[in-house]
């Protein structure tokens, strides 16, 4: 009688070993349809090439993907958790097919990540196929030129608070400033206002939703945390194991869901009484939704999910971009000076800096700085010497003033916001916000590297400054 349970346990153990052996050692190398694509060998049976991707870069902006691309070609196979093969593509023609002509044929790998969907919902980032088409079509009017123009005063107001806080720190004798929390809170406060008329005020006071959001998205993951994040896309229950990292994550998620529910309910209540007059993105979506035929409307849950879409896409990306722009300008003082000269010429009295949307986009060198930051701070094809010349791996905003180079640039070799149906719907919002923040910071402060302080570029989950953006900051003399 006892032998049956023992035999069953033995079979289960042997079966598990056999299954793991097949998944880790046999399928990736001998069965997978990707097996003949060139690429780096796995560094580990468990982590594949993940550790290389997580390690960050100490040598400028030369990430592992770019090194692989130069060594193995435009299509590279690498290995994820448990040696699962994945493909990195840097071929413009294939990118055109993926992003434009067959964009809905290529399902995003994170679209079935249950823990992520449980937090973020199937908003525009996670939606696929016809659901994405419907959401995108319905949301496009909210991102019209006239609506984005109306956001500029909020960009300026919040950034003025940032300027005052940095000046206060300098007045206290702290010239070596950790700018990461300042910039992150600034972009969070801005997206709160323009996204759904919500006053985070995280720059000046504690806020439960801001703290919860920060705990989920702005914590630098160690190897255990990173492993849990990636494992959860394969085995969803991993996120439910009750220990430190997961418990903190669950608590933060509960706060985010509760506060998001309050936001959407308040907006719905205003809309029902006809009092929803705000011009924030969520209000525009709700009012537009009321006018649509039933089959084109977003559901209550879909509208609520857009709150997290705005928070993640609208806050994180701009924060990272602005941070890298300051880092690069600090390490290239000549370009920082050129940008400041342009800004001072356009706005001699910085206390009266109040540009319109069109005026901020008319500043030529500011445009060059942002474009070059977006080029060099994202992987691979945007650093190809074939397109960008022998200085492709260097930060050089002036390259954008070269007419010969501009003839080579298109939406398939320069795509910081992607393109096609899955292109970033908020790219104009992000660009205007980043330009306002950069302009105001450069007009008010001089940024230099801190001697002996090394900054790396973290690759996962977003390409953030690691450990933080520490710079030597001083007041611009009039």
Coordinates of C-alpha atoms in Angstrom, one line a residue:
X1 CA 0.0 0.0 0.0
X2 CA 2.8 2.4 0.9
X3 CA 4.6 1.6 -2.4
X4 CA 2.0 3.3 -4.5
X5 CA 2.4 6.8 -3.0
X6 CA 6.2 6.4 -3.1
X7 CA 6.1 5.3 -6.7
X8 CA 3.8 8.2 -7.6
X9 CA 6.2 10.6 -5.9
X10 CA 9.1 9.1 -7.7
X11 CA 7.4 9.4 -11.0
X12 CA 6.5 13.0 -10.3
X13 CA 10.1 13.8 -9.4
X14 CA 11.5 12.0 -12.4
X15 CA 8.9 13.6 -14.7
X16 CA 9.7 17.0 -13.4
X17 CA 13.4 16.5 -13.9
X18 CA 12.7 15.2 -17.4
X19 CA 10.5 18.1 -18.2
X20 CA 13.1 20.7 -16.9
X21 CA 15.8 18.9 -18.8
X22 CA 13.8 19.1 -22.0
X23 CA 12.8 22.8 -21.5
X24 CA 16.2 24.0 -20.5
X25 CA 18.7 21.8 -22.3
X26 CA 17.0 20.2 -25.3
X27 CA 14.2 22.4 -26.6
X28 CA 16.2 25.7 -26.8
X29 CA 19.1 24.2 -28.7
X30 CA 17.7 21.3 -30.7
X31 CA 14.0 21.8 -31.2
X32 CA 13.2 25.5 -31.1
X33 CA 12.4 27.1 -34.5
X34 CA 14.9 29.9 -33.4
X35 CA 17.8 27.5 -32.9
X36 CA 19.7 28.4 -36.1
X37 CA 19.6 32.1 -35.5
X38 CA 23.1 33.4 -34.4
X39 CA 23.5 34.9 -31.0
X40 CA 25.4 34.7 -27.7
X41 CA 25.5 31.4 -25.8
X42 CA 23.6 31.5 -22.5
X43 CA 25.6 32.6 -19.5
X44 CA 23.5 30.4 -17.1
X45 CA 21.2 27.4 -17.4
X46 CA 18.6 29.3 -15.3
X47 CA 19.1 32.9 -16.3
X48 CA 20.3 32.6 -19.9
X49 CA 21.6 36.0 -20.9
X50 CA 19.3 37.9 -18.4
X51 CA 22.2 38.8 -16.0
X52 CA 24.0 40.6 -18.9
X53 CA 20.9 42.5 -19.6
X54 CA 20.4 43.4 -16.0
X55 CA 23.9 44.4 -15.2
X56 CA 23.7 47.9 -16.8
X57 CA 26.5 49.6 -18.7
X58 CA 29.5 51.3 -17.3
X59 CA 31.0 52.1 -20.7
X60 CA 28.6 54.8 -21.9
X61 CA 25.6 53.7 -23.8
X62 CA 26.9 50.5 -25.3
X63 CA 24.3 48.0 -24.1
X64 CA 24.6 44.2 -24.6
X65 CA 22.1 44.2 -27.4
X66 CA 24.2 46.6 -29.4
X67 CA 27.3 44.5 -28.8
X68 CA 25.4 41.4 -30.0
X69 CA 24.1 43.3 -33.0
X70 CA 27.6 44.3 -34.1
X71 CA 28.9 40.7 -33.6
X72 CA 26.0 38.6 -34.9
X73 CA 24.1 40.8 -37.3
X74 CA 20.7 42.4 -37.6
X75 CA 18.8 39.4 -36.1
X76 CA 20.1 38.1 -32.9
X77 CA 18.9 35.2 -30.7
X78 CA 19.5 35.4 -27.0
X79 CA 18.1 33.5 -24.0
X80 CA 15.8 34.5 -21.2
X81 CA 14.8 32.8 -18.0
X82 CA 15.1 29.0 -18.2
X83 CA 17.0 29.4 -21.5
X84 CA 13.8 30.5 -23.4
X85 CA 15.0 31.8 -26.8
X86 CA 14.0 35.3 -27.8
X87 CA 14.9 37.4 -30.8
X88 CA 16.4 40.9 -31.0
X89 CA 15.7 42.6 -34.3
X90 CA 17.6 45.6 -35.7
X91 CA 16.8 45.3 -39.4
X92 CA 14.9 48.3 -40.7
X93 CA 12.8 46.3 -43.2
X94 CA 11.7 43.8 -40.6
X95 CA 11.0 46.6 -38.1
X96 CA 8.8 48.2 -40.8
X97 CA 6.9 44.9 -41.1
X98 CA 6.6 44.4 -37.3
X99 CA 5.5 48.0 -36.5
X100 CA 3.5 49.0 -39.6
X101 CA 2.4 46.5 -42.2
X102 CA 1.7 43.6 -39.8
X103 CA 1.6 45.3 -36.4
X104 CA -1.3 43.2 -35.1
X105 CA 0.3 39.9 -36.1
X106 CA 3.1 40.3 -33.6
X107 CA 1.6 39.9 -30.1
X108 CA 3.6 41.7 -27.4
X109 CA 5.4 39.2 -25.1
X110 CA 4.0 41.0 -22.0
X111 CA 0.4 40.9 -23.2
X112 CA -0.3 37.6 -21.3
X113 CA 1.6 38.5 -18.1
X114 CA -1.2 38.0 -15.6
X115 CA 0.4 39.8 -12.6
X116 CA 1.2 42.9 -14.7
X117 CA -2.3 42.9 -16.2
X118 CA -3.8 42.5 -12.7
X119 CA -2.0 45.8 -11.8
X120 CA -2.2 47.7 -15.0
X121 CA -5.3 46.2 -16.7
X122 CA -5.7 45.8 -20.4
X123 CA -5.4 49.5 -21.3
X124 CA -3.7 50.7 -24.5
X125 CA -0.3 49.2 -23.6
X126 CA -1.6 45.6 -23.1
X127 CA -4.6 45.5 -25.4
X128 CA -4.2 43.5 -28.7
X129 CA -6.0 43.2 -32.0
X130 CA -9.5 44.6 -32.4
X131 CA -9.6 45.7 -28.7
X132 CA -6.5 47.8 -29.2
X133 CA -7.9 49.3 -32.5
X134 CA -11.1 50.3 -30.7
X135 CA -9.2 51.9 -27.8
X136 CA -6.7 53.7 -30.0
X137 CA -9.4 55.1 -32.3
X138 CA -11.5 56.3 -29.3
X139 CA -8.5 57.8 -27.5
X140 CA -6.9 59.7 -30.4
X141 CA -9.0 62.8 -30.1
X142 CA -7.9 63.4 -26.5
X143 CA -4.3 63.8 -27.8
X144 CA -5.1 66.4 -30.4
X145 CA -2.8 69.4 -30.9
X146 CA -5.2 71.8 -29.2
X147 CA -5.5 69.7 -26.1
X148 CA -1.8 69.2 -25.7
X149 CA -1.2 73.0 -26.2
X150 CA -3.4 73.5 -23.1
X151 CA -1.1 71.3 -21.0
X152 CA 1.9 73.6 -21.2
X153 CA 1.0 75.9 -18.2
X154 CA 0.8 72.8 -16.0
X155 CA 4.3 71.7 -17.2
X156 CA 5.7 75.1 -16.3
X157 CA 3.9 75.4 -13.0
X158 CA 5.1 72.0 -11.7
X159 CA 8.7 72.6 -13.0
X160 CA 8.8 75.9 -11.2
X161 CA 8.2 74.0 -8.0
X162 CA 11.1 71.7 -8.9
X163 CA 13.4 74.7 -9.6
X164 CA 12.5 76.2 -6.2
X165 CA 13.3 72.9 -4.4
X166 CA 16.7 72.5 -6.1
X167 CA 17.5 76.2 -5.2
X168 CA 16.6 75.5 -1.6
X169 CA 18.9 72.5 -1.5
X170 CA 21.7 74.5 -2.9
X171 CA 21.1 77.3 -0.4
X172 CA 21.7 74.8 2.3
X173 CA 25.2 74.0 1.0
X174 CA 24.3 70.8 -0.9
X175 CA 25.9 71.1 -4.3
X176 CA 26.0 67.4 -5.0
X177 CA 22.3 66.7 -5.7
X178 CA 20.4 63.5 -6.2
X179 CA 18.1 64.6 -8.9
X180 CA 16.3 61.2 -9.5
X181 CA 13.5 61.7 -6.9
X182 CA 13.1 65.3 -7.9
X183 CA 12.6 64.5 -11.6
X184 CA 10.5 61.4 -11.0
X185 CA 8.1 63.4 -8.7
X186 CA 7.9 66.2 -11.1
X187 CA 6.8 64.0 -14.0
X188 CA 4.4 62.2 -11.7
X189 CA 2.8 65.5 -10.5
X190 CA 2.5 66.6 -14.1
X191 CA 0.8 63.4 -15.4
X192 CA -1.5 63.5 -12.4
X193 CA -2.7 67.0 -13.5
X194 CA -2.9 66.6 -17.3
X195 CA -3.9 62.9 -17.1
X196 CA -6.9 63.2 -14.7
X197 CA -6.8 66.5 -12.8
X198 CA -5.3 64.8 -9.7
X199 CA -3.0 66.8 -7.4
X200 CA -0.3 64.3 -6.3
X201 CA 1.9 67.2 -5.0
X202 CA 4.5 64.6 -4.5
X203 CA 7.3 67.2 -4.8
X204 CA 6.1 69.0 -1.6
X205 CA 4.1 66.5 0.5
X206 CA 3.6 62.7 1.0
X207 CA 0.8 61.2 -1.0
X208 CA -0.5 57.6 -0.5
X209 CA -1.0 57.0 -4.2
X210 CA 2.4 58.5 -5.1
X211 CA 4.2 56.4 -2.5
X212 CA 2.4 53.2 -3.7
X213 CA 3.2 54.0 -7.3
X214 CA 6.9 54.7 -6.4
X215 CA 7.1 51.4 -4.5
X216 CA 5.9 49.4 -7.5
X217 CA 7.7 51.2 -10.4
X218 CA 10.7 53.1 -9.0
X219 CA 12.4 50.5 -6.7
X220 CA 15.6 49.3 -8.2
X221 CA 15.2 45.5 -8.4
X222 CA 17.9 43.2 -7.0
X223 CA 18.4 39.9 -8.7
X224 CA 15.7 38.1 -6.6
X225 CA 13.2 40.8 -7.3
X226 CA 14.0 40.9 -11.0
X227 CA 13.7 37.1 -11.1
X228 CA 10.3 37.2 -9.5
X229 CA 9.1 39.8 -12.0
X230 CA 10.3 37.7 -15.0
X231 CA 9.2 34.4 -13.5
X232 CA 5.7 35.8 -13.0
X233 CA 5.2 36.0 -16.7
X234 CA 5.7 32.2 -16.9
X235 CA 4.3 31.1 -13.5
X236 CA 1.8 33.7 -12.3
X237 CA 1.4 32.3 -8.7
X238 CA 5.0 33.3 -8.0
X239 CA 3.7 36.8 -7.3
X240 CA 1.4 35.4 -4.7
X241 CA 4.0 33.7 -2.5
X242 CA 3.7 35.6 0.8
X243 CA 7.2 37.1 1.5
X244 CA 8.7 40.5 1.7
X245 CA 8.9 41.7 -1.9
X246 CA 5.5 40.3 -2.9
X247 CA 3.8 41.5 0.3
X248 CA 5.0 45.1 -0.4
X249 CA 4.0 44.8 -4.0
X250 CA 0.5 43.5 -3.1
X251 CA 0.0 46.4 -0.6
X252 CA 1.0 49.0 -3.1
X253 CA -1.3 47.4 -5.8
X254 CA -4.2 47.5 -3.4
X255 CA -3.7 51.3 -2.8
X256 CA -3.3 51.9 -6.5
X257 CA -6.5 50.0 -7.3
X258 CA -8.5 51.7 -4.6
X259 CA -7.4 55.3 -5.5
X260 CA -7.9 54.6 -9.2
X261 CA -11.4 53.5 -8.4
X262 CA -12.1 56.7 -6.6
X263 CA -10.8 58.8 -9.4
X264 CA -12.9 57.1 -12.1
X265 CA -16.0 57.1 -9.9
X266 CA -15.6 60.8 -9.2
X267 CA -15.3 61.6 -12.9
X268 CA -18.3 59.4 -13.8
X269 CA -20.4 61.1 -11.2
X270 CA -19.5 64.6 -12.7
X271 CA -20.2 63.3 -16.2
X272 CA -23.7 62.0 -15.2
X273 CA -24.6 65.4 -13.8
X274 CA -23.1 67.2 -16.8
X275 CA -20.5 68.9 -14.8
X276 CA -17.4 67.2 -16.2
X277 CA -15.7 70.3 -17.8
X278 CA -12.1 69.5 -17.1
X279 CA -9.6 69.2 -20.0
X280 CA -7.5 66.4 -18.5
X281 CA -7.1 63.3 -20.6
X282 CA -9.4 61.1 -18.6
X283 CA -12.2 63.7 -18.6
X284 CA -11.8 64.1 -22.4
X285 CA -12.1 60.3 -22.8
X286 CA -15.2 60.0 -20.6
X287 CA -17.0 62.8 -22.4
X288 CA -16.0 61.5 -25.8
X289 CA -17.1 58.0 -24.8
X290 CA -20.6 59.3 -24.2
X291 CA -21.0 60.4 -27.8
X292 CA -20.0 57.1 -29.4
X293 CA -22.1 54.2 -30.6
X294 CA -22.2 51.3 -28.1
X295 CA -19.8 49.1 -30.1
X296 CA -17.1 51.8 -30.1
X297 CA -17.3 52.8 -26.4
X298 CA -14.7 51.9 -23.8
X299 CA -16.1 50.0 -20.9
X300 CA -15.9 51.3 -17.3
X301 CA -12.9 48.9 -16.6
X302 CA -11.2 50.0 -19.8
X303 CA -11.5 53.6 -18.9
X304 CA -10.1 52.9 -15.4
X305 CA -7.2 50.9 -16.9
X306 CA -6.2 54.0 -18.9
X307 CA -5.3 55.7 -15.5
X308 CA -2.5 53.2 -15.1
X309 CA -1.6 53.5 -18.7
X310 CA -1.2 57.3 -18.3
X311 CA 0.7 56.9 -15.1
X312 CA 3.2 54.3 -16.4
X313 CA 3.7 55.6 -20.0
X314 CA 3.3 59.3 -19.1
X315 CA 5.4 59.5 -16.1
X316 CA 8.2 56.9 -16.4
X317 CA 9.3 57.6 -19.9
X318 CA 9.6 61.3 -19.5
X319 CA 11.4 61.0 -16.2
X320 CA 14.0 58.6 -17.7
X321 CA 14.5 60.8 -20.8
X322 CA 14.9 64.0 -18.9
X323 CA 17.4 62.3 -16.5
X324 CA 19.6 61.0 -19.3
X325 CA 19.5 64.4 -21.1
X326 CA 20.8 66.1 -18.0
X327 CA 23.5 63.4 -17.5
X328 CA 24.6 63.8 -21.1
X329 CA 24.7 67.6 -21.0
X330 CA 26.6 67.4 -17.7
X331 CA 29.3 65.3 -19.5
X332 CA 29.3 67.5 -22.6
X333 CA 29.5 71.1 -21.2
X334 CA 30.0 72.6 -24.7
X335 CA 26.5 71.4 -25.7
X336 CA 25.0 72.5 -22.4
X337 CA 26.4 76.0 -23.0
X338 CA 25.0 76.1 -26.6
X339 CA 21.6 75.1 -25.3
X340 CA 21.7 77.7 -22.6
X341 CA 22.7 80.4 -25.1
X342 CA 19.7 79.6 -27.3
X343 CA 17.4 79.7 -24.3
X344 CA 18.7 82.9 -22.9
X345 CA 18.5 84.6 -26.4
X346 CA 14.9 83.5 -26.7
X347 CA 14.0 84.3 -23.0
X348 CA 16.4 86.9 -21.6
X349 CA 14.4 87.1 -18.4
X350 CA 14.1 83.6 -17.1
X351 CA 11.6 84.7 -14.5
X352 CA 9.1 85.4 -17.3
X353 CA 9.7 82.0 -19.1
X354 CA 6.2 81.2 -20.3
X355 CA 6.4 79.7 -23.8
X356 CA 3.5 78.4 -25.8
X357 CA 3.5 74.9 -27.2
X358 CA 4.6 76.2 -30.6
X359 CA 7.3 78.5 -29.2
X360 CA 9.0 75.7 -27.2
X361 CA 9.1 73.5 -30.3
X362 CA 10.6 76.3 -32.4
X363 CA 13.9 76.2 -30.4
X364 CA 16.2 74.4 -32.8
X365 CA 19.0 73.2 -30.5
X366 CA 16.6 72.2 -27.8
X367 CA 15.0 69.9 -30.4
X368 CA 18.4 68.6 -31.3
X369 CA 19.3 67.8 -27.7
X370 CA 16.0 65.9 -27.1
X371 CA 16.3 63.9 -30.4
X372 CA 19.9 63.0 -29.7
X373 CA 19.0 61.9 -26.1
X374 CA 16.2 59.7 -27.4
X375 CA 18.6 58.3 -30.1
X376 CA 21.5 57.3 -27.9
X377 CA 19.5 56.2 -24.8
X378 CA 17.7 53.4 -26.6
X379 CA 19.2 50.3 -28.0
X380 CA 20.9 49.2 -31.1
X381 CA 19.7 50.3 -34.5
X382 CA 19.8 54.0 -33.5
X383 CA 23.6 53.7 -32.9
X384 CA 24.3 52.0 -36.3
X385 CA 27.4 53.5 -37.9
X386 CA 25.9 52.7 -41.3
X387 CA 23.2 55.3 -40.6
X388 CA 24.7 57.7 -38.1
X389 CA 28.3 57.7 -39.2
X390 CA 31.6 57.0 -37.3
X391 CA 30.4 59.0 -34.2
X392 CA 27.2 57.0 -33.9
X393 CA 28.0 55.9 -30.3
X394 CA 28.7 59.5 -29.2
X395 CA 26.4 62.2 -27.9
X396 CA 26.3 64.9 -30.6
X397 CA 23.1 67.0 -30.8
X398 CA 24.6 69.0 -33.7
X399 CA 24.3 65.9 -36.0
X400 CA 20.6 66.8 -36.3
X401 CA 21.6 70.0 -38.1
X402 CA 23.3 68.0 -40.9
X403 CA 21.0 67.9 -44.0
X404 CA 22.9 64.9 -45.5
X405 CA 22.2 62.8 -42.4
X406 CA 18.6 63.9 -42.3
X407 CA 18.0 62.4 -45.7
X408 CA 18.9 59.0 -44.2
X409 CA 16.6 59.2 -41.2
X410 CA 13.1 57.6 -41.4
X411 CA 10.6 55.9 -39.1
X412 CA 12.3 52.6 -39.3
X413 CA 15.9 53.5 -38.2
X414 CA 14.9 56.2 -35.7
X415 CA 11.9 55.2 -33.7
X416 CA 12.1 56.3 -30.0
X417 CA 8.3 56.2 -29.8
X418 CA 7.9 53.3 -32.2
X419 CA 5.5 53.9 -35.1
X420 CA 2.4 52.5 -36.7
X421 CA -0.6 51.3 -34.8
X422 CA 1.5 50.6 -31.7
X423 CA 3.4 53.9 -31.7
X424 CA 3.2 56.0 -28.6
X425 CA -0.1 57.9 -28.6
X426 CA 1.4 60.4 -26.1
X427 CA 4.6 61.2 -27.9
X428 CA 3.8 64.9 -28.4
X429 CA 2.8 65.3 -24.7
X430 CA 6.1 63.6 -23.6
X431 CA 8.2 65.7 -26.0
X432 CA 6.7 69.0 -24.9
X433 CA 7.0 68.1 -21.3
X434 CA 10.6 67.0 -21.5
X435 CA 11.5 70.2 -23.5
X436 CA 9.9 72.5 -20.9
X437 CA 11.6 70.7 -18.0
X438 CA 15.0 70.7 -19.8
X439 CA 14.7 74.4 -20.8
X440 CA 13.8 75.6 -17.3
X441 CA 16.5 73.5 -15.6
X442 CA 19.3 74.6 -18.0
X443 CA 18.3 78.2 -17.8
X444 CA 18.5 78.1 -14.0
X445 CA 21.4 75.7 -13.2
X446 CA 24.8 74.5 -14.4
X447 CA 25.2 70.7 -14.3
X448 CA 28.5 68.9 -13.9
X449 CA 29.5 65.3 -13.1
X450 CA 30.4 64.6 -9.5
X451 CA 34.1 63.6 -9.4
X452 CA 34.5 59.9 -8.6
X453 CA 30.8 59.1 -8.8
X454 CA 30.0 56.5 -11.5
X455 CA 26.6 56.2 -13.1
X456 CA 25.5 53.1 -14.9
X457 CA 22.6 52.5 -17.2
X458 CA 20.1 50.0 -15.8
X459 CA 18.5 47.9 -18.5
X460 CA 15.5 46.4 -16.6
X461 CA 12.6 47.1 -16.2
X462 CA 13.3 50.5 -17.8
X463 CA 16.7 52.0 -18.9
X464 CA 17.1 54.1 -15.8
X465 CA 20.1 55.9 -14.3
X466 CA 21.7 53.6 -11.7
X467 CA 22.1 54.0 -8.7
X468 CA 20.7 57.5 -9.2
X469 CA 21.3 60.8 -11.1
X470 CA 23.8 62.5 -8.9
X471 CA 25.2 65.7 -10.4
X472 CA 27.1 68.8 -9.2
X473 CA 24.6 71.6 -9.5
X474 CA 25.2 75.4 -9.3
X475 CA 23.1 78.5 -10.0
X476 CA 23.4 80.1 -13.4
X477 CA 24.9 83.6 -12.9
X478 CA 22.8 86.3 -14.6

